[in-house]
mmCIF file of C-alpha atoms in Angstrom:
data_model
loop_
_atom_site.group_PDB
_atom_site.id
_atom_site.type_symbol
_atom_site.label_atom_id
_atom_site.label_comp_id
_atom_site.label_asym_id
_atom_site.label_seq_id
_atom_site.Cartn_x
_atom_site.Cartn_y
_atom_site.Cartn_z
ATOM 1 C CA MET A 239 -37.322 -87.303 -7.705
ATOM 2 C CA LYS A 240 -37.145 -85.373 -4.497
ATOM 3 C CA LEU A 241 -39.017 -82.322 -3.812
ATOM 4 C CA ILE A 242 -39.305 -79.954 -0.893
ATOM 5 C CA HIS A 243 -42.788 -78.586 -0.321
ATOM 6 C CA LEU A 244 -43.352 -75.360 1.636
ATOM 7 C CA SER A 245 -46.012 -72.923 1.628
ATOM 8 C CA ASP A 246 -47.605 -69.891 3.713
ATOM 9 C CA LEU A 247 -44.421 -67.751 4.462
ATOM 10 C CA HIS A 248 -46.382 -64.750 5.198
ATOM 11 C CA LEU A 249 -43.473 -62.546 4.939
ATOM 12 C CA GLY A 250 -43.920 -59.416 6.766
ATOM 13 C CA LYS A 251 -46.661 -60.703 9.022
ATOM 14 C CA ARG A 252 -47.244 -59.090 12.086
ATOM 15 C CA VAL A 253 -48.843 -60.864 15.226
ATOM 16 C CA ASN A 254 -50.448 -59.054 17.980
ATOM 17 C CA GLU A 255 -48.530 -55.839 16.558
ATOM 18 C CA PHE A 256 -44.988 -57.808 16.807
ATOM 19 C CA SER A 257 -43.295 -58.128 13.659
ATOM 20 C CA MET A 258 -42.340 -61.519 12.877
ATOM 21 C CA LEU A 259 -39.216 -60.643 10.229
ATOM 22 C CA GLU A 260 -36.593 -61.710 12.453
ATOM 23 C CA ASP A 261 -38.229 -64.987 13.193
ATOM 24 C CA GLN A 262 -38.874 -65.512 9.501
ATOM 25 C CA ARG A 263 -35.399 -64.574 8.494
ATOM 26 C CA HIS A 264 -34.121 -67.292 10.969
ATOM 27 C CA ILE A 265 -36.737 -69.871 9.798
ATOM 28 C CA LEU A 266 -35.655 -69.265 6.143
ATOM 29 C CA SER A 267 -31.930 -69.557 6.759
ATOM 30 C CA GLN A 268 -32.910 -73.085 8.478
ATOM 31 C CA ILE A 269 -34.822 -74.166 5.402
ATOM 32 C CA THR A 270 -31.871 -72.851 3.150
ATOM 33 C CA ALA A 271 -29.409 -75.133 5.258
ATOM 34 C CA LEU A 272 -31.967 -78.178 4.689
ATOM 35 C CA VAL A 273 -31.953 -77.641 1.189
ATOM 36 C CA ALA A 274 -28.202 -77.874 0.961
ATOM 37 C CA ALA A 275 -28.310 -80.967 2.953
ATOM 38 C CA GLU A 276 -31.016 -82.670 1.363
ATOM 39 C CA GLN A 277 -30.016 -81.717 -2.375
ATOM 40 C CA PRO A 278 -33.711 -81.870 -3.644
ATOM 41 C CA ASP A 279 -34.497 -81.598 -7.388
ATOM 42 C CA GLY A 280 -36.695 -78.722 -6.706
ATOM 43 C CA VAL A 281 -38.522 -76.634 -4.146
ATOM 44 C CA LEU A 282 -42.312 -75.950 -4.425
ATOM 45 C CA ILE A 283 -43.692 -72.946 -2.663
ATOM 46 C CA ALA A 284 -47.366 -73.058 -2.796
ATOM 47 C CA GLY A 285 -48.517 -69.574 -2.150
ATOM 48 C CA ASP A 286 -49.204 -66.766 0.514
ATOM 49 C CA VAL A 287 -45.436 -65.839 -0.062
ATOM 50 C CA PHE A 288 -46.207 -62.559 1.476
ATOM 51 C CA ASP A 289 -48.688 -61.475 4.108
ATOM 52 C CA LYS A 290 -50.136 -58.673 2.174
ATOM 53 C CA PRO A 291 -50.838 -57.811 -1.528
ATOM 54 C CA THR A 292 -48.684 -54.846 -0.999
ATOM 55 C CA PRO A 293 -45.798 -56.094 0.986
ATOM 56 C CA SER A 294 -43.322 -54.029 2.907
ATOM 57 C CA THR A 295 -39.787 -53.175 1.595
ATOM 58 C CA GLU A 296 -38.454 -55.627 4.353
ATOM 59 C CA ALA A 297 -40.588 -58.315 3.322
ATOM 60 C CA VAL A 298 -39.684 -58.167 -0.253
ATOM 61 C CA THR A 299 -35.943 -57.952 0.444
ATOM 62 C CA LEU A 300 -36.336 -61.231 2.789
ATOM 63 C CA LEU A 301 -37.907 -62.981 -0.305
ATOM 64 C CA ASP A 302 -35.185 -61.842 -2.405
ATOM 65 C CA ASP A 303 -32.384 -62.756 -0.315
ATOM 66 C CA PHE A 304 -34.161 -66.511 0.199
ATOM 67 C CA LEU A 305 -34.345 -66.880 -3.445
ATOM 68 C CA VAL A 306 -31.079 -65.923 -4.089
ATOM 69 C CA SER A 307 -29.733 -68.342 -1.615
ATOM 70 C CA LEU A 308 -31.761 -71.233 -3.197
ATOM 71 C CA SER A 309 -30.594 -70.242 -6.692
ATOM 72 C CA ARG A 310 -26.833 -70.231 -5.479
ATOM 73 C CA LEU A 311 -27.444 -73.886 -4.238
ATOM 74 C CA ASP A 312 -28.624 -74.672 -8.002
ATOM 75 C CA CYS A 313 -31.742 -75.788 -6.556
ATOM 76 C CA PRO A 314 -34.786 -74.885 -8.973
ATOM 77 C CA VAL A 315 -37.872 -73.046 -7.395
ATOM 78 C CA PHE A 316 -41.338 -73.258 -8.162
ATOM 79 C CA LEU A 317 -43.554 -70.674 -6.702
ATOM 80 C CA ILE A 318 -47.158 -69.518 -6.995
ATOM 81 C CA SER A 319 -49.356 -66.928 -5.653
ATOM 82 C CA GLY A 320 -51.930 -67.355 -2.945
ATOM 83 C CA ASN A 321 -55.074 -65.410 -1.779
ATOM 84 C CA HIS A 322 -52.751 -63.065 0.237
ATOM 85 C CA ASP A 323 -50.403 -62.270 -2.647
ATOM 86 C CA ALA A 324 -50.884 -59.943 -5.676
ATOM 87 C CA PRO A 325 -50.263 -62.399 -8.439
ATOM 88 C CA GLU A 326 -49.338 -59.518 -10.908
ATOM 89 C CA ARG A 327 -46.790 -58.494 -8.504
ATOM 90 C CA LEU A 328 -45.477 -61.801 -7.640
ATOM 91 C CA ALA A 329 -45.143 -62.763 -11.382
ATOM 92 C CA PHE A 330 -43.199 -59.749 -12.402
ATOM 93 C CA GLY A 331 -39.752 -60.460 -13.880
ATOM 94 C CA GLY A 332 -40.602 -64.176 -13.752
ATOM 95 C CA ARG A 333 -39.487 -64.772 -17.354
ATOM 96 C CA LEU A 334 -35.913 -63.180 -16.691
ATOM 97 C CA MET A 335 -35.748 -65.147 -13.398
ATOM 98 C CA GLU A 336 -36.157 -68.511 -15.067
ATOM 99 C CA GLY A 337 -32.591 -68.371 -16.302
ATOM 100 C CA SER A 338 -31.397 -68.426 -12.533
ATOM 101 C CA GLY A 339 -33.898 -71.485 -11.983
ATOM 102 C CA ILE A 340 -36.429 -69.531 -10.215
ATOM 103 C CA HIS A 341 -39.923 -70.324 -12.021
ATOM 104 C CA LEU A 342 -42.836 -67.870 -10.858
ATOM 105 C CA ALA A 343 -46.499 -68.717 -12.091
ATOM 106 C CA PRO A 344 -47.867 -66.297 -14.164
ATOM 107 C CA VAL A 345 -51.084 -64.858 -13.813
ATOM 108 C CA TYR A 346 -53.595 -67.088 -14.908
ATOM 109 C CA ASP A 347 -54.835 -67.057 -18.534
ATOM 110 C CA GLY A 348 -56.688 -70.226 -18.948
ATOM 111 C CA GLN A 349 -53.811 -72.393 -19.523
ATOM 112 C CA VAL A 350 -51.128 -74.001 -17.293
ATOM 113 C CA ARG A 351 -48.139 -75.223 -19.140
ATOM 114 C CA PRO A 352 -46.209 -77.785 -17.369
ATOM 115 C CA PHE A 353 -42.560 -77.848 -16.509
ATOM 116 C CA LEU A 354 -41.078 -81.220 -17.501
ATOM 117 C CA LEU A 355 -38.338 -82.666 -15.017
ATOM 118 C CA GLN A 356 -36.620 -85.678 -15.720
ATOM 119 C CA ASP A 357 -34.998 -88.737 -13.849
ATOM 120 C CA ASP A 358 -34.233 -92.256 -14.037
ATOM 121 C CA TYR A 359 -38.078 -92.971 -13.971
ATOM 122 C CA GLY A 360 -38.765 -90.733 -16.838
ATOM 123 C CA PRO A 361 -40.724 -87.546 -17.342
ATOM 124 C CA LEU A 362 -42.371 -85.800 -14.368
ATOM 125 C CA ALA A 363 -44.886 -82.862 -15.253
ATOM 126 C CA LEU A 364 -44.949 -80.204 -12.776
ATOM 127 C CA TYR A 365 -47.953 -77.734 -12.892
ATOM 128 C CA LEU A 366 -48.257 -74.532 -11.035
ATOM 129 C CA LEU A 367 -51.735 -73.265 -10.593
ATOM 130 C CA PRO A 368 -52.109 -70.182 -8.438
ATOM 131 C CA PHE A 369 -54.970 -69.264 -6.091
ATOM 132 C CA LEU A 370 -58.184 -69.030 -8.134
ATOM 133 C CA LYS A 371 -61.713 -67.783 -7.676
ATOM 134 C CA PRO A 372 -64.684 -68.976 -9.817
ATOM 135 C CA ALA A 373 -64.669 -65.543 -11.696
ATOM 136 C CA HIS A 374 -61.185 -65.850 -12.689
ATOM 137 C CA VAL A 375 -62.058 -69.118 -14.437
ATOM 138 C CA ARG A 376 -65.181 -68.060 -15.901
ATOM 139 C CA ARG A 377 -63.482 -65.447 -17.740
ATOM 140 C CA PHE A 378 -61.759 -67.999 -20.108
ATOM 141 C CA PHE A 379 -64.293 -70.521 -20.227
ATOM 142 C CA PRO A 380 -67.556 -68.496 -20.688
ATOM 143 C CA ASP A 381 -69.416 -71.579 -22.276
ATOM 144 C CA VAL A 382 -68.891 -73.755 -19.081
ATOM 145 C CA GLU A 383 -71.158 -73.606 -16.251
ATOM 146 C CA ILE A 384 -69.197 -72.725 -13.262
ATOM 147 C CA ASN A 385 -71.016 -72.124 -9.874
ATOM 148 C CA SER A 386 -68.556 -73.194 -7.248
ATOM 149 C CA TYR A 387 -64.916 -73.511 -6.584
ATOM 150 C CA THR A 388 -64.894 -77.075 -7.118
ATOM 151 C CA ASP A 389 -66.393 -76.397 -10.570
ATOM 152 C CA ALA A 390 -63.711 -73.689 -11.218
ATOM 153 C CA LEU A 391 -60.650 -76.074 -10.166
ATOM 154 C CA GLY A 392 -62.161 -78.819 -12.110
ATOM 155 C CA THR A 393 -62.557 -76.699 -15.258
ATOM 156 C CA ALA A 394 -58.941 -75.468 -14.876
ATOM 157 C CA ILE A 395 -57.335 -78.847 -14.259
ATOM 158 C CA GLY A 396 -59.587 -80.366 -16.904
ATOM 159 C CA ALA A 397 -57.870 -77.974 -19.565
ATOM 160 C CA MET A 398 -54.338 -79.020 -18.507
ATOM 161 C CA ASP A 399 -54.392 -82.062 -20.963
ATOM 162 C CA LEU A 400 -52.747 -84.485 -18.250
ATOM 163 C CA ASP A 401 -50.829 -87.386 -19.668
ATOM 164 C CA PRO A 402 -51.958 -90.292 -17.121
ATOM 165 C CA GLN A 403 -49.302 -92.288 -18.278
ATOM 166 C CA VAL A 404 -46.280 -89.919 -16.465
ATOM 167 C CA ARG A 405 -46.248 -88.814 -12.942
ATOM 168 C CA ASN A 406 -47.968 -85.349 -12.452
ATOM 169 C CA VAL A 407 -47.646 -82.988 -9.559
ATOM 170 C CA LEU A 408 -49.778 -79.969 -9.004
ATOM 171 C CA VAL A 409 -48.808 -76.945 -6.828
ATOM 172 C CA THR A 410 -51.925 -75.008 -5.811
ATOM 173 C CA HIS A 411 -53.419 -72.718 -3.212
ATOM 174 C CA GLN A 412 -57.004 -73.656 -2.003
ATOM 175 C CA PHE A 413 -59.119 -74.953 0.625
ATOM 176 C CA VAL A 414 -59.959 -78.550 0.081
ATOM 177 C CA THR A 415 -63.122 -79.861 1.864
ATOM 178 C CA GLY A 416 -62.396 -81.939 4.911
ATOM 179 C CA ALA A 417 -59.156 -80.217 5.925
ATOM 180 C CA ALA A 418 -58.896 -78.525 9.318
ATOM 181 C CA ARG A 419 -58.729 -74.835 9.518
ATOM 182 C CA SER A 420 -56.641 -73.009 12.296
ATOM 183 C CA GLU A 421 -56.986 -69.531 14.192
ATOM 184 C CA SER A 422 -54.410 -67.773 12.175
ATOM 185 C CA GLU A 423 -56.078 -68.489 8.674
ATOM 186 C CA GLU A 424 -58.190 -66.089 6.873
ATOM 187 C CA VAL A 425 -61.740 -67.564 6.520
ATOM 188 C CA SER A 426 -63.990 -66.798 3.324
ATOM 189 C CA VAL A 427 -67.408 -65.366 3.581
ATOM 190 C CA GLY A 428 -69.887 -68.209 4.214
ATOM 191 C CA GLY A 429 -67.301 -70.867 3.637
ATOM 192 C CA THR A 430 -67.770 -70.590 0.072
ATOM 193 C CA ASP A 431 -64.237 -71.624 -1.000
ATOM 194 C CA ASN A 432 -64.366 -75.438 -0.381
ATOM 195 C CA VAL A 433 -62.965 -77.308 -3.218
ATOM 196 C CA ASP A 434 -64.018 -81.095 -3.344
ATOM 197 C CA ALA A 435 -60.677 -83.440 -3.311
ATOM 198 C CA SER A 436 -61.955 -85.452 -5.941
ATOM 199 C CA VAL A 437 -60.721 -82.585 -8.723
ATOM 200 C CA PHE A 438 -57.174 -83.635 -7.715
ATOM 201 C CA ALA A 439 -57.450 -87.351 -8.569
ATOM 202 C CA PRO A 440 -55.034 -87.175 -11.717
ATOM 203 C CA PHE A 441 -52.071 -86.122 -9.777
ATOM 204 C CA ASP A 442 -49.647 -88.184 -8.186
ATOM 205 C CA TYR A 443 -48.886 -85.508 -5.216
ATOM 206 C CA VAL A 444 -50.753 -82.257 -4.830
ATOM 207 C CA ALA A 445 -48.452 -79.597 -3.015
ATOM 208 C CA LEU A 446 -51.127 -77.496 -1.199
ATOM 209 C CA GLY A 447 -51.072 -73.959 0.368
ATOM 210 C CA HIS A 448 -53.574 -72.027 2.368
ATOM 211 C CA LEU A 449 -53.945 -73.801 5.487
ATOM 212 C CA HIS A 450 -51.359 -73.377 8.358
ATOM 213 C CA SER A 451 -51.410 -76.902 10.194
ATOM 214 C CA PRO A 452 -49.597 -79.705 8.316
ATOM 215 C CA GLN A 453 -52.166 -82.223 7.277
ATOM 216 C CA ASN A 454 -53.192 -84.728 4.748
ATOM 217 C CA VAL A 455 -56.594 -84.611 3.180
ATOM 218 C CA GLY A 456 -57.855 -87.807 2.524
ATOM 219 C CA ARG A 457 -54.636 -89.450 1.146
ATOM 220 C CA GLU A 458 -51.031 -88.954 2.075
ATOM 221 C CA THR A 459 -50.449 -87.334 -1.486
ATOM 222 C CA LEU A 460 -52.782 -84.700 -0.998
ATOM 223 C CA ARG A 461 -51.073 -82.553 1.606
ATOM 224 C CA TYR A 462 -50.831 -79.337 3.382
ATOM 225 C CA CYS A 463 -47.289 -78.617 4.637
ATOM 226 C CA GLY A 464 -48.501 -75.743 7.056
ATOM 227 C CA THR A 465 -46.594 -72.459 7.727
ATOM 228 C CA PRO A 466 -42.868 -72.814 8.817
ATOM 229 C CA LEU A 467 -43.746 -70.695 11.897
ATOM 230 C CA LYS A 468 -46.574 -70.802 14.455
ATOM 231 C CA TYR A 469 -48.815 -67.640 13.860
ATOM 232 C CA ALA A 470 -51.168 -68.163 16.597
ATOM 233 C CA PHE A 471 -51.243 -69.432 20.047
ATOM 234 C CA SER A 472 -53.856 -72.351 18.952
ATOM 235 C CA GLU A 473 -51.403 -73.772 16.785
ATOM 236 C CA ARG A 474 -49.795 -76.864 18.807
ATOM 237 C CA GLN A 475 -48.404 -78.899 16.056
ATOM 238 C CA GLU A 476 -44.596 -78.964 15.395
ATOM 239 C CA LYS A 477 -43.664 -77.046 12.331
ATOM 240 C CA SER A 478 -41.787 -78.772 9.741
ATOM 241 C CA VAL A 479 -40.862 -78.966 6.008
ATOM 242 C CA THR A 480 -42.591 -81.828 3.725
ATOM 243 C CA LEU A 481 -40.277 -83.726 1.410
ATOM 244 C CA VAL A 482 -41.706 -85.907 -1.341
ATOM 245 C CA GLU A 483 -39.908 -88.584 -3.050
ATOM 246 C CA LEU A 484 -41.435 -89.773 -6.333
ATOM 247 C CA GLY A 485 -40.345 -93.033 -7.579
ATOM 248 C CA GLU A 486 -41.938 -94.755 -10.644
ATOM 249 C CA LYS A 487 -45.415 -94.077 -11.378
ATOM 250 C CA GLY A 488 -47.700 -94.915 -8.476
ATOM 251 C CA TYR A 489 -44.972 -94.781 -5.801
ATOM 252 C CA THR A 490 -44.606 -91.738 -3.678
ATOM 253 C CA THR A 491 -43.163 -91.166 -0.199
ATOM 254 C CA VAL A 492 -44.079 -88.278 1.899
ATOM 255 C CA TYR A 493 -42.051 -87.347 4.990
ATOM 256 C CA THR A 494 -41.078 -84.515 7.034
ATOM 257 C CA ARG A 495 -38.246 -82.626 8.725
ATOM 258 C CA PRO A 496 -38.753 -80.428 11.820
ATOM 259 C CA LEU A 497 -38.150 -76.972 12.157
ATOM 260 C CA THR A 498 -36.964 -75.136 15.356
ATOM 261 C CA PRO A 499 -38.126 -71.477 15.630
ATOM 262 C CA LEU A 500 -36.163 -68.460 16.983
ATOM 263 C CA ARG A 501 -38.902 -68.026 19.673
ATOM 264 C CA GLU A 502 -41.780 -70.393 20.747
ATOM 265 C CA MET A 503 -45.405 -69.273 21.175
ATOM 266 C CA VAL A 504 -46.124 -70.103 24.793
ATOM 267 C CA ALA A 505 -49.439 -69.906 26.882
ATOM 268 C CA LEU A 506 -49.014 -69.652 30.781
ATOM 269 C CA ARG A 507 -51.609 -69.504 33.410
ATOM 270 C CA GLY A 508 -51.570 -68.687 37.096
ATOM 271 C CA SER A 509 -51.743 -65.809 39.655
ATOM 272 C CA TYR A 510 -49.676 -62.607 39.009
ATOM 273 C CA GLU A 511 -47.636 -63.594 42.148
ATOM 274 C CA GLU A 512 -46.917 -67.414 40.724
ATOM 275 C CA LEU A 513 -45.967 -66.090 37.160
ATOM 276 C CA THR A 514 -43.358 -63.478 38.519
ATOM 277 C CA ARG A 515 -41.814 -65.572 40.960
ATOM 278 C CA ARG A 516 -38.197 -65.703 39.713
ATOM 279 C CA SER A 517 -37.906 -69.462 40.599
ATOM 280 C CA PHE A 518 -40.714 -69.861 37.866
ATOM 281 C CA TYR A 519 -39.245 -68.055 34.931
ATOM 282 C CA GLU A 520 -35.429 -67.470 35.364
ATOM 283 C CA HIS A 521 -34.435 -70.906 34.150
ATOM 284 C CA THR A 522 -36.690 -71.015 31.093
ATOM 285 C CA SER A 523 -36.626 -69.327 27.681
ATOM 286 C CA TYR A 524 -40.145 -67.479 28.587
ATOM 287 C CA GLN A 525 -38.347 -64.114 29.015
ATOM 288 C CA GLU A 526 -37.724 -64.094 25.127
ATOM 289 C CA ASP A 527 -40.726 -66.303 23.831
ATOM 290 C CA TYR A 528 -43.908 -65.008 22.621
ATOM 291 C CA VAL A 529 -46.359 -65.258 25.432
ATOM 292 C CA HIS A 530 -49.972 -65.186 26.244
ATOM 293 C CA ILE A 531 -50.648 -65.004 29.888
ATOM 294 C CA THR A 532 -53.858 -65.842 31.536
ATOM 295 C CA LEU A 533 -54.244 -64.363 35.246
ATOM 296 C CA THR A 534 -56.286 -66.034 37.610
ATOM 297 C CA ASP A 535 -56.215 -63.294 40.157
ATOM 298 C CA GLU A 536 -59.848 -62.409 41.213
ATOM 299 C CA MET A 537 -58.845 -58.685 41.281
ATOM 300 C CA ASP A 538 -57.436 -57.106 38.007
ATOM 301 C CA ILE A 539 -53.639 -56.293 38.535
ATOM 302 C CA PRO A 540 -52.942 -52.481 37.918
ATOM 303 C CA GLU A 541 -50.715 -51.975 34.896
ATOM 304 C CA ALA A 542 -50.356 -55.748 34.521
ATOM 305 C CA MET A 543 -49.194 -55.689 30.933
ATOM 306 C CA GLY A 544 -46.258 -53.235 31.505
ATOM 307 C CA LYS A 545 -45.333 -54.848 34.850
ATOM 308 C CA LEU A 546 -45.366 -58.464 33.062
ATOM 309 C CA ARG A 547 -43.335 -57.159 30.068
ATOM 310 C CA THR A 548 -40.209 -56.212 32.194
ATOM 311 C CA ILE A 549 -39.974 -60.101 32.812
ATOM 312 C CA TYR A 550 -41.838 -61.514 29.490
ATOM 313 C CA HIS A 551 -40.193 -59.202 27.022
ATOM 314 C CA LYS A 552 -42.452 -60.557 23.888
ATOM 315 C CA LEU A 553 -45.790 -60.731 25.992
ATOM 316 C CA MET A 554 -48.212 -60.737 23.284
ATOM 317 C CA LYS A 555 -51.780 -61.210 24.927
ATOM 318 C CA LEU A 556 -53.108 -60.780 28.412
ATOM 319 C CA SER A 557 -56.222 -62.499 29.734
ATOM 320 C CA TYR A 558 -58.058 -63.123 32.855
ATOM 321 C CA ASP A 559 -59.753 -66.233 33.983
ATOM 322 C CA ASN A 560 -61.899 -65.919 37.398
ATOM 323 C CA ARG A 561 -65.275 -65.622 38.889
ATOM 324 C CA ARG A 562 -66.001 -62.288 37.236
ATOM 325 C CA THR A 563 -64.893 -63.238 33.770
ATOM 326 C CA ARG A 564 -66.698 -66.732 33.853
ATOM 327 C CA THR A 565 -69.930 -65.232 35.240
ATOM 328 C CA ALA A 566 -70.105 -62.194 33.102
ATOM 329 C CA VAL A 567 -72.812 -61.836 30.562
ATOM 330 C CA SER A 568 -71.594 -58.979 28.384
ATOM 331 C CA PRO A 569 -70.226 -60.024 25.107
ATOM 332 C CA GLN A 570 -67.102 -58.066 25.915
ATOM 333 C CA ALA A 571 -66.169 -60.202 28.736
ATOM 334 C CA GLY A 572 -67.043 -63.420 27.523
ATOM 335 C CA GLU A 573 -65.417 -65.390 24.681
ATOM 336 C CA ALA A 574 -66.802 -63.954 21.192
ATOM 337 C CA GLU A 575 -68.861 -66.368 19.213
ATOM 338 C CA PRO A 576 -67.842 -67.063 15.523
ATOM 339 C CA PRO A 577 -69.698 -64.360 13.478
ATOM 340 C CA ALA A 578 -72.976 -65.768 11.341
ATOM 341 C CA SER A 579 -72.517 -66.151 7.618
ATOM 342 C CA PRO A 580 -73.913 -63.615 5.469
ATOM 343 C CA LEU A 581 -76.539 -65.941 4.072
ATOM 344 C CA ALA A 582 -77.525 -66.791 7.810
ATOM 345 C CA LEU A 583 -77.800 -63.058 8.509
ATOM 346 C CA LEU A 584 -79.833 -62.568 5.485
ATOM 347 C CA ALA A 585 -82.162 -65.395 6.388
ATOM 348 C CA GLU A 586 -82.806 -64.120 9.892
ATOM 349 C CA PHE A 587 -83.683 -60.703 8.297
ATOM 350 C CA TYR A 588 -85.972 -62.206 5.783
ATOM 351 C CA GLN A 589 -87.608 -64.219 8.465
ATOM 352 C CA SER A 590 -88.388 -61.232 10.684
ATOM 353 C CA GLN A 591 -89.398 -58.941 7.776
ATOM 354 C CA ASN A 592 -91.891 -61.531 6.058
ATOM 355 C CA GLY A 593 -92.878 -64.127 8.712
ATOM 356 C CA ALA A 594 -91.667 -67.145 6.764
ATOM 357 C CA PRO A 595 -88.194 -68.594 6.019
ATOM 358 C CA LEU A 596 -86.563 -68.264 2.655
ATOM 359 C CA THR A 597 -87.276 -70.838 0.146
ATOM 360 C CA PRO A 598 -84.736 -73.363 -1.145
ATOM 361 C CA GLU A 599 -84.805 -71.313 -4.576
ATOM 362 C CA GLN A 600 -84.227 -68.011 -2.623
ATOM 363 C CA GLN A 601 -81.473 -69.419 -0.579
ATOM 364 C CA GLN A 602 -79.599 -70.719 -3.797
ATOM 365 C CA PHE A 603 -80.258 -67.474 -5.481
ATOM 366 C CA ALA A 604 -78.899 -65.590 -2.467
ATOM 367 C CA GLN A 605 -75.690 -67.893 -2.209
ATOM 368 C CA THR A 606 -75.086 -67.451 -6.018
ATOM 369 C CA LEU A 607 -75.364 -63.569 -5.485
ATOM 370 C CA LEU A 608 -73.274 -63.582 -2.452
ATOM 371 C CA GLU A 609 -70.587 -65.674 -4.169
ATOM 372 C CA GLU A 610 -70.372 -63.354 -7.059
ATOM 373 C CA ILE A 611 -69.921 -60.286 -4.697
ATOM 374 C CA TRP A 612 -67.218 -61.905 -2.730
ATOM 375 C CA GLU A 613 -65.263 -63.029 -6.022
ATOM 376 C CA GLU A 614 -65.106 -59.200 -7.082
ATOM 377 C CA GLN A 615 -63.163 -58.355 -3.765
ATOM 378 C CA PRO A 616 -59.630 -57.917 -3.934
#
């Protein structure tokens, strides 16, 4: 059984005010060609299909075109919602689309019914579990104590009634403890969304979405495939599509196929004179790549952004690195520190008001309250 694992398309995304729709259309066409060449038994899309819960018309049209192209290849598609998606919107029309081989995860209702696929090694049970918060699961299991994301996922998986004798595959969208985040991802308040990898032990392969860097978590078969495009200059990894081949029970092979973007994200550094020298840029693709330029000139260059964009047409970001910026003490001039968590801010305020730290019991109560408030946010 061969499956292609995708996630985090973020259709409609803008990076530094640049629309990525043209780049996304290019990469989806490349993925469609790869599907035609590989002829998998299914394509798994592990959430964050759109960048916003209310996507633009152009983003919806792009997804529609992609799904139609996959349907015309007679390739079944299995798609779930992520934390950036509105599950109700994404699930709309799902029952009608099943006739075309497009299977959309319904809004979570406490039950996850598997899709049964068949090959020479017997049945394979495929489960679609959209992004969940503890509050989503508590609603359907009021008698179960659910205090964390690990509790929530453990409860949802425990209710699936898995058959350990067959191959089981899960498509889900969560942050698994031990995975590495990147700059372009949304971080939850206080880092409360961690899920322990142990809850996924019953599955032969877990197709994860949420993190933008391709990576395994603890084992090769617990995997983030990453975004098909770079959405931040810090993302250095080559983008790819993950392929999974499941033989008989216990034998799973994971490998990748590289993707080539329409434009690269490039970081350039040097003086204004160096970077505007024709011999430097005219024989490169920098003029059409997305570029972050760091100028090393000691004096600011007047209207530098506009001048540089006459050469580097997709210049996204301009910075300076010189004696002034390295010695500046103001927060605006230096590199911003990551914000403190709400719990840390509360503990600091409590200490200043009471002259004593929060007790462990108070910390636990505050953490639980913060999680409940965060879960209620859309």
